[in-house]
Amino acid sequence: MIKYIAAAILVITSFVSFAHGGGKHINKDKQAIIDIISSIKYGWENGDGAPFRKNFLDYKGARYIEGGGQNAGLNSLVEHHVEPEKDALEYLKLSFSEIEVNFEGDDKSFAWAIADTRIKGKVNKSGKTFDKKGFQTFLFRKINGNWKVVHTHSSSRDNK
């Protein structure tokens, strides 16, 4: 009887240890994705393309949807959208909240995240300010152990 109890304790302990370790892996991946989203926020606010070039997968067919328009490829996003906004705007404040990260596939090599967004800024030329809120979706693929953004879609409207 003692053998069966000891075996049961060993099985339960192994299962709990495995489950706990698996949770740490998911939490580590989730934190990595949240860190990427934070660096993207920094890049937008500062007109800095470096976080995009570091964290986005540059591939043929890549499309990034922002503000009702789209950029085909990483260079288009950075050179025609992110960096020019630094000169066009007096300021840009972006926030991502309620970030939800989901993992897909047996190997958990695909993930998607959705976040509430709030975007505030002031246009240099006109002095016009804007305050919008909406949602942002990010698609990620794990490549060589690193998460890369493969697609984004942002949708917002005036904050009322």
JSON list of C-alpha atoms in Angstrom, two decimals:
[
{"chain": "A", "resi": 1, "resn": "MET", "atom": "CA", "xyz": [0.00, 0.00, 0.00]},
{"chain": "A", "resi": 2, "resn": "ILE", "atom": "CA", "xyz": [2.81, 2.39, 0.88]},
{"chain": "A", "resi": 3, "resn": "LYS", "atom": "CA", "xyz": [4.35, 1.71, -2.54]},
{"chain": "A", "resi": 4, "resn": "TYR", "atom": "CA", "xyz": [1.14, 2.82, -4.27]},
{"chain": "A", "resi": 5, "resn": "ILE", "atom": "CA", "xyz": [0.89, 5.97, -2.15]},
{"chain": "A", "resi": 6, "resn": "ALA", "atom": "CA", "xyz": [4.55, 6.81, -2.84]},
{"chain": "A", "resi": 7, "resn": "ALA", "atom": "CA", "xyz": [4.03, 6.20, -6.57]},
{"chain": "A", "resi": 8, "resn": "ALA", "atom": "CA", "xyz": [0.91, 8.40, -6.57]},
{"chain": "A", "resi": 9, "resn": "ILE", "atom": "CA", "xyz": [2.78, 11.20, -4.78]},
{"chain": "A", "resi": 10, "resn": "LEU", "atom": "CA", "xyz": [5.63, 10.91, -7.30]},
{"chain": "A", "resi": 11, "resn": "VAL", "atom": "CA", "xyz": [3.22, 11.10, -10.25]},
{"chain": "A", "resi": 12, "resn": "ILE", "atom": "CA", "xyz": [1.37, 14.09, -8.76]},
{"chain": "A", "resi": 13, "resn": "THR", "atom": "CA", "xyz": [4.63, 15.87, -7.93]},
{"chain": "A", "resi": 14, "resn": "SER", "atom": "CA", "xyz": [5.93, 15.29, -11.46]},
{"chain": "A", "resi": 15, "resn": "PHE", "atom": "CA", "xyz": [2.68, 16.57, -12.98]},
{"chain": "A", "resi": 16, "resn": "VAL", "atom": "CA", "xyz": [2.64, 19.70, -10.80]},
{"chain": "A", "resi": 17, "resn": "SER", "atom": "CA", "xyz": [6.29, 20.38, -11.59]},
{"chain": "A", "resi": 18, "resn": "PHE", "atom": "CA", "xyz": [5.68, 19.92, -15.33]},
{"chain": "A", "resi": 19, "resn": "ALA", "atom": "CA", "xyz": [2.57, 22.11, -15.29]},
{"chain": "A", "resi": 20, "resn": "HIS", "atom": "CA", "xyz": [4.33, 24.82, -13.30]},
{"chain": "A", "resi": 21, "resn": "GLY", "atom": "CA", "xyz": [7.33, 24.81, -15.65]},
{"chain": "A", "resi": 22, "resn": "GLY", "atom": "CA", "xyz": [5.02, 24.98, -18.68]},
{"chain": "A", "resi": 23, "resn": "GLY", "atom": "CA", "xyz": [3.30, 28.00, -17.17]},
{"chain": "A", "resi": 24, "resn": "LYS", "atom": "CA", "xyz": [6.62, 29.74, -16.74]},
{"chain": "A", "resi": 25, "resn": "HIS", "atom": "CA", "xyz": [7.40, 29.19, -20.41]},
{"chain": "A", "resi": 26, "resn": "ILE", "atom": "CA", "xyz": [4.07, 30.68, -21.47]},
{"chain": "A", "resi": 27, "resn": "ASN", "atom": "CA", "xyz": [4.52, 33.57, -19.05]},
{"chain": "A", "resi": 28, "resn": "LYS", "atom": "CA", "xyz": [8.02, 34.20, -20.43]},
{"chain": "A", "resi": 29, "resn": "ASP", "atom": "CA", "xyz": [6.66, 34.23, -23.99]},
{"chain": "A", "resi": 30, "resn": "LYS", "atom": "CA", "xyz": [3.75, 36.43, -22.97]},
{"chain": "A", "resi": 31, "resn": "GLN", "atom": "CA", "xyz": [6.13, 38.89, -21.32]},
{"chain": "A", "resi": 32, "resn": "ALA", "atom": "CA", "xyz": [8.35, 38.90, -24.44]},
{"chain": "A", "resi": 33, "resn": "ILE", "atom": "CA", "xyz": [5.33, 39.82, -26.56]},
{"chain": "A", "resi": 34, "resn": "ILE", "atom": "CA", "xyz": [4.24, 42.55, -24.14]},
{"chain": "A", "resi": 35, "resn": "ASP", "atom": "CA", "xyz": [7.81, 43.92, -24.21]},
{"chain": "A", "resi": 36, "resn": "ILE", "atom": "CA", "xyz": [7.68, 44.03, -28.03]},
{"chain": "A", "resi": 37, "resn": "ILE", "atom": "CA", "xyz": [4.38, 45.92, -27.89]},
{"chain": "A", "resi": 38, "resn": "SER", "atom": "CA", "xyz": [5.94, 48.36, -25.43]},
{"chain": "A", "resi": 39, "resn": "SER", "atom": "CA", "xyz": [8.89, 48.94, -27.78]},
{"chain": "A", "resi": 40, "resn": "ILE", "atom": "CA", "xyz": [6.47, 49.53, -30.66]},
{"chain": "A", "resi": 41, "resn": "LYS", "atom": "CA", "xyz": [4.70, 52.16, -28.54]},
{"chain": "A", "resi": 42, "resn": "TYR", "atom": "CA", "xyz": [8.08, 53.85, -27.98]},
{"chain": "A", "resi": 43, "resn": "GLY", "atom": "CA", "xyz": [8.83, 53.71, -31.71]},
{"chain": "A", "resi": 44, "resn": "TRP", "atom": "CA", "xyz": [5.52, 55.35, -32.68]},
{"chain": "A", "resi": 45, "resn": "GLU", "atom": "CA", "xyz": [5.79, 58.09, -30.04]},
{"chain": "A", "resi": 46, "resn": "ASN", "atom": "CA", "xyz": [9.36, 58.94, -30.98]},
{"chain": "A", "resi": 47, "resn": "GLY", "atom": "CA", "xyz": [9.28, 58.41, -34.75]},
{"chain": "A", "resi": 48, "resn": "ASP", "atom": "CA", "xyz": [11.92, 55.73, -34.27]},
{"chain": "A", "resi": 49, "resn": "GLY", "atom": "CA", "xyz": [11.97, 52.87, -36.76]},
{"chain": "A", "resi": 50, "resn": "ALA", "atom": "CA", "xyz": [14.53, 50.81, -34.82]},
{"chain": "A", "resi": 51, "resn": "PRO", "atom": "CA", "xyz": [11.99, 48.91, -32.65]},
{"chain": "A", "resi": 52, "resn": "PHE", "atom": "CA", "xyz": [10.06, 48.01, -35.79]},
{"chain": "A", "resi": 53, "resn": "ARG", "atom": "CA", "xyz": [13.16, 46.81, -37.64]},
{"chain": "A", "resi": 54, "resn": "LYS", "atom": "CA", "xyz": [14.19, 44.75, -34.61]},
{"chain": "A", "resi": 55, "resn": "ASN", "atom": "CA", "xyz": [10.81, 43.16, -33.84]},
{"chain": "A", "resi": 56, "resn": "PHE", "atom": "CA", "xyz": [8.97, 42.89, -37.18]},
{"chain": "A", "resi": 57, "resn": "LEU", "atom": "CA", "xyz": [9.56, 40.09, -39.65]},
{"chain": "A", "resi": 58, "resn": "ASP", "atom": "CA", "xyz": [10.44, 41.68, -42.97]},
{"chain": "A", "resi": 59, "resn": "TYR", "atom": "CA", "xyz": [9.04, 39.40, -45.65]},
{"chain": "A", "resi": 60, "resn": "LYS", "atom": "CA", "xyz": [7.47, 39.60, -49.10]},
{"chain": "A", "resi": 61, "resn": "GLY", "atom": "CA", "xyz": [3.75, 40.12, -48.71]},
{"chain": "A", "resi": 62, "resn": "ALA", "atom": "CA", "xyz": [3.91, 41.79, -45.30]},
{"chain": "A", "resi": 63, "resn": "ARG", "atom": "CA", "xyz": [1.12, 44.32, -44.76]},
{"chain": "A", "resi": 64, "resn": "TYR", "atom": "CA", "xyz": [0.53, 46.60, -41.81]},
{"chain": "A", "resi": 65, "resn": "ILE", "atom": "CA", "xyz": [-2.85, 48.33, -41.48]},
{"chain": "A", "resi": 66, "resn": "GLU", "atom": "CA", "xyz": [-2.81, 51.66, -39.63]},
{"chain": "A", "resi": 67, "resn": "GLY", "atom": "CA", "xyz": [-5.33, 54.49, -39.60]},
{"chain": "A", "resi": 68, "resn": "GLY", "atom": "CA", "xyz": [-7.42, 53.14, -42.46]},
{"chain": "A", "resi": 69, "resn": "GLY", "atom": "CA", "xyz": [-4.45, 52.77, -44.78]},
{"chain": "A", "resi": 70, "resn": "GLN", "atom": "CA", "xyz": [-1.91, 50.07, -45.29]},
{"chain": "A", "resi": 71, "resn": "ASN", "atom": "CA", "xyz": [1.81, 49.80, -45.66]},
{"chain": "A", "resi": 72, "resn": "ALA", "atom": "CA", "xyz": [3.11, 46.99, -47.85]},
{"chain": "A", "resi": 73, "resn": "GLY", "atom": "CA", "xyz": [6.31, 45.83, -46.20]},
{"chain": "A", "resi": 74, "resn": "LEU", "atom": "CA", "xyz": [8.39, 46.93, -43.27]},
{"chain": "A", "resi": 75, "resn": "ASN", "atom": "CA", "xyz": [10.28, 49.67, -45.12]},
{"chain": "A", "resi": 76, "resn": "SER", "atom": "CA", "xyz": [7.02, 51.28, -46.16]},
{"chain": "A", "resi": 77, "resn": "LEU", "atom": "CA", "xyz": [5.71, 51.23, -42.60]},
{"chain": "A", "resi": 78, "resn": "VAL", "atom": "CA", "xyz": [8.88, 52.73, -41.14]},
{"chain": "A", "resi": 79, "resn": "GLU", "atom": "CA", "xyz": [9.83, 55.18, -43.90]},
{"chain": "A", "resi": 80, "resn": "HIS", "atom": "CA", "xyz": [6.37, 56.39, -44.91]},
{"chain": "A", "resi": 81, "resn": "HIS", "atom": "CA", "xyz": [4.47, 56.22, -41.63]},
{"chain": "A", "resi": 82, "resn": "VAL", "atom": "CA", "xyz": [6.50, 55.89, -38.41]},
{"chain": "A", "resi": 83, "resn": "GLU", "atom": "CA", "xyz": [9.47, 58.18, -39.06]},
{"chain": "A", "resi": 84, "resn": "PRO", "atom": "CA", "xyz": [7.67, 61.01, -40.92]},
{"chain": "A", "resi": 85, "resn": "GLU", "atom": "CA", "xyz": [5.21, 61.42, -38.06]},
{"chain": "A", "resi": 86, "resn": "LYS", "atom": "CA", "xyz": [8.01, 62.68, -35.82]},
{"chain": "A", "resi": 87, "resn": "ASP", "atom": "CA", "xyz": [8.29, 65.82, -37.97]},
{"chain": "A", "resi": 88, "resn": "ALA", "atom": "CA", "xyz": [4.57, 66.11, -38.75]},
{"chain": "A", "resi": 89, "resn": "LEU", "atom": "CA", "xyz": [3.39, 65.98, -35.14]},
{"chain": "A", "resi": 90, "resn": "GLU", "atom": "CA", "xyz": [4.22, 68.21, -32.21]},
{"chain": "A", "resi": 91, "resn": "TYR", "atom": "CA", "xyz": [3.54, 65.22, -29.97]},
{"chain": "A", "resi": 92, "resn": "LEU", "atom": "CA", "xyz": [2.08, 61.75, -30.14]},
{"chain": "A", "resi": 93, "resn": "LYS", "atom": "CA", "xyz": [0.95, 59.82, -27.08]},
{"chain": "A", "resi": 94, "resn": "LEU", "atom": "CA", "xyz": [-0.04, 56.22, -27.54]},
{"chain": "A", "resi": 95, "resn": "SER", "atom": "CA", "xyz": [-1.23, 53.74, -24.97]},
{"chain": "A", "resi": 96, "resn": "PHE", "atom": "CA", "xyz": [-1.98, 50.05, -25.18]},
{"chain": "A", "resi": 97, "resn": "SER", "atom": "CA", "xyz": [-4.07, 48.63, -22.36]},
{"chain": "A", "resi": 98, "resn": "GLU", "atom": "CA", "xyz": [-6.01, 45.45, -21.63]},
{"chain": "A", "resi": 99, "resn": "ILE", "atom": "CA", "xyz": [-3.44, 43.50, -23.64]},
{"chain": "A", "resi": 100, "resn": "GLU", "atom": "CA", "xyz": [-4.59, 39.93, -24.22]},
{"chain": "A", "resi": 101, "resn": "VAL", "atom": "CA", "xyz": [-2.07, 37.45, -25.60]},
{"chain": "A", "resi": 102, "resn": "ASN", "atom": "CA", "xyz": [-3.11, 34.12, -27.11]},
{"chain": "A", "resi": 103, "resn": "PHE", "atom": "CA", "xyz": [-0.89, 31.26, -28.28]},
{"chain": "A", "resi": 104, "resn": "GLU", "atom": "CA", "xyz": [-1.79, 28.83, -31.07]},
{"chain": "A", "resi": 105, "resn": "GLY", "atom": "CA", "xyz": [-0.53, 25.50, -32.33]},
{"chain": "A", "resi": 106, "resn": "ASP", "atom": "CA", "xyz": [0.95, 22.48, -30.61]},
{"chain": "A", "resi": 107, "resn": "ASP", "atom": "CA", "xyz": [4.36, 24.11, -30.50]},
{"chain": "A", "resi": 108, "resn": "LYS", "atom": "CA", "xyz": [2.97, 27.53, -29.48]},
{"chain": "A", "resi": 109, "resn": "SER", "atom": "CA", "xyz": [4.98, 29.18, -32.29]},
{"chain": "A", "resi": 110, "resn": "PHE", "atom": "CA", "xyz": [2.14, 31.48, -33.34]},
{"chain": "A", "resi": 111, "resn": "ALA", "atom": "CA", "xyz": [0.55, 34.11, -31.14]},
{"chain": "A", "resi": 112, "resn": "TRP", "atom": "CA", "xyz": [-1.84, 36.99, -31.45]},
{"chain": "A", "resi": 113, "resn": "ALA", "atom": "CA", "xyz": [-2.48, 39.90, -29.18]},
{"chain": "A", "resi": 114, "resn": "ILE", "atom": "CA", "xyz": [-5.27, 42.43, -29.00]},
{"chain": "A", "resi": 115, "resn": "ALA", "atom": "CA", "xyz": [-5.15, 45.67, -27.06]},
{"chain": "A", "resi": 116, "resn": "ASP", "atom": "CA", "xyz": [-7.28, 48.69, -26.38]},
{"chain": "A", "resi": 117, "resn": "THR", "atom": "CA", "xyz": [-5.58, 51.78, -27.84]},
{"chain": "A", "resi": 118, "resn": "ARG", "atom": "CA", "xyz": [-5.68, 55.47, -27.12]},
{"chain": "A", "resi": 119, "resn": "ILE", "atom": "CA", "xyz": [-3.92, 57.90, -29.45]},
{"chain": "A", "resi": 120, "resn": "LYS", "atom": "CA", "xyz": [-3.48, 61.60, -28.78]},
{"chain": "A", "resi": 121, "resn": "GLY", "atom": "CA", "xyz": [-1.47, 64.09, -30.74]},
{"chain": "A", "resi": 122, "resn": "LYS", "atom": "CA", "xyz": [-1.09, 67.52, -32.23]},
{"chain": "A", "resi": 123, "resn": "VAL", "atom": "CA", "xyz": [-0.43, 68.26, -35.92]},
{"chain": "A", "resi": 124, "resn": "ASN", "atom": "CA", "xyz": [2.35, 70.81, -36.46]},
{"chain": "A", "resi": 125, "resn": "LYS", "atom": "CA", "xyz": [0.98, 72.47, -39.62]},
{"chain": "A", "resi": 126, "resn": "SER", "atom": "CA", "xyz": [-2.59, 73.06, -38.49]},
{"chain": "A", "resi": 127, "resn": "GLY", "atom": "CA", "xyz": [-2.27, 72.98, -34.72]},
{"chain": "A", "resi": 128, "resn": "LYS", "atom": "CA", "xyz": [-5.17, 70.53, -34.71]},
{"chain": "A", "resi": 129, "resn": "THR", "atom": "CA", "xyz": [-5.25, 68.04, -31.86]},
{"chain": "A", "resi": 130, "resn": "PHE", "atom": "CA", "xyz": [-6.72, 64.57, -32.01]},
{"chain": "A", "resi": 131, "resn": "ASP", "atom": "CA", "xyz": [-7.85, 62.08, -29.41]},
{"chain": "A", "resi": 132, "resn": "LYS", "atom": "CA", "xyz": [-8.85, 58.64, -30.67]},
{"chain": "A", "resi": 133, "resn": "LYS", "atom": "CA", "xyz": [-9.49, 55.28, -29.13]},
{"chain": "A", "resi": 134, "resn": "GLY", "atom": "CA", "xyz": [-9.87, 51.84, -30.61]},
{"chain": "A", "resi": 135, "resn": "PHE", "atom": "CA", "xyz": [-8.17, 48.49, -30.91]},
{"chain": "A", "resi": 136, "resn": "GLN", "atom": "CA", "xyz": [-4.91, 47.05, -32.18]},
{"chain": "A", "resi": 137, "resn": "THR", "atom": "CA", "xyz": [-4.26, 43.48, -33.24]},
{"chain": "A", "resi": 138, "resn": "PHE", "atom": "CA", "xyz": [-0.76, 42.03, -33.55]},
{"chain": "A", "resi": 139, "resn": "LEU", "atom": "CA", "xyz": [0.12, 38.66, -35.12]},
{"chain": "A", "resi": 140, "resn": "PHE", "atom": "CA", "xyz": [3.40, 37.04, -34.05]},
{"chain": "A", "resi": 141, "resn": "ARG", "atom": "CA", "xyz": [5.49, 34.10, -35.18]},
{"chain": "A", "resi": 142, "resn": "LYS", "atom": "CA", "xyz": [8.31, 32.57, -33.14]},
{"chain": "A", "resi": 143, "resn": "ILE", "atom": "CA", "xyz": [11.40, 32.30, -35.33]},
{"chain": "A", "resi": 144, "resn": "ASN", "atom": "CA", "xyz": [14.68, 30.91, -34.03]},
{"chain": "A", "resi": 145, "resn": "GLY", "atom": "CA", "xyz": [13.43, 31.39, -30.46]},
{"chain": "A", "resi": 146, "resn": "ASN", "atom": "CA", "xyz": [12.41, 35.04, -30.95]},
{"chain": "A", "resi": 147, "resn": "TRP", "atom": "CA", "xyz": [8.93, 36.48, -31.40]},
{"chain": "A", "resi": 148, "resn": "LYS", "atom": "CA", "xyz": [8.46, 38.58, -34.55]},
{"chain": "A", "resi": 149, "resn": "VAL", "atom": "CA", "xyz": [5.48, 40.69, -35.56]},
{"chain": "A", "resi": 150, "resn": "VAL", "atom": "CA", "xyz": [4.13, 39.44, -38.90]},
{"chain": "A", "resi": 151, "resn": "HIS", "atom": "CA", "xyz": [1.03, 41.63, -39.18]},
{"chain": "A", "resi": 152, "resn": "THR", "atom": "CA", "xyz": [-0.73, 44.50, -37.40]},
{"chain": "A", "resi": 153, "resn": "HIS", "atom": "CA", "xyz": [-4.15, 46.06, -37.75]},
{"chain": "A", "resi": 154, "resn": "SER", "atom": "CA", "xyz": [-5.23, 49.21, -35.96]},
{"chain": "A", "resi": 155, "resn": "SER", "atom": "CA", "xyz": [-8.67, 50.72, -35.91]},
{"chain": "A", "resi": 156, "resn": "SER", "atom": "CA", "xyz": [-9.71, 53.82, -33.98]},
{"chain": "A", "resi": 157, "resn": "ARG", "atom": "CA", "xyz": [-12.27, 56.60, -33.94]},
{"chain": "A", "resi": 158, "resn": "ASP", "atom": "CA", "xyz": [-12.66, 59.94, -32.22]},
{"chain": "A", "resi": 159, "resn": "ASN", "atom": "CA", "xyz": [-12.90, 59.64, -28.45]},
{"chain": "A", "resi": 160, "resn": "LYS", "atom": "CA", "xyz": [-16.29, 60.97, -27.40]}
]
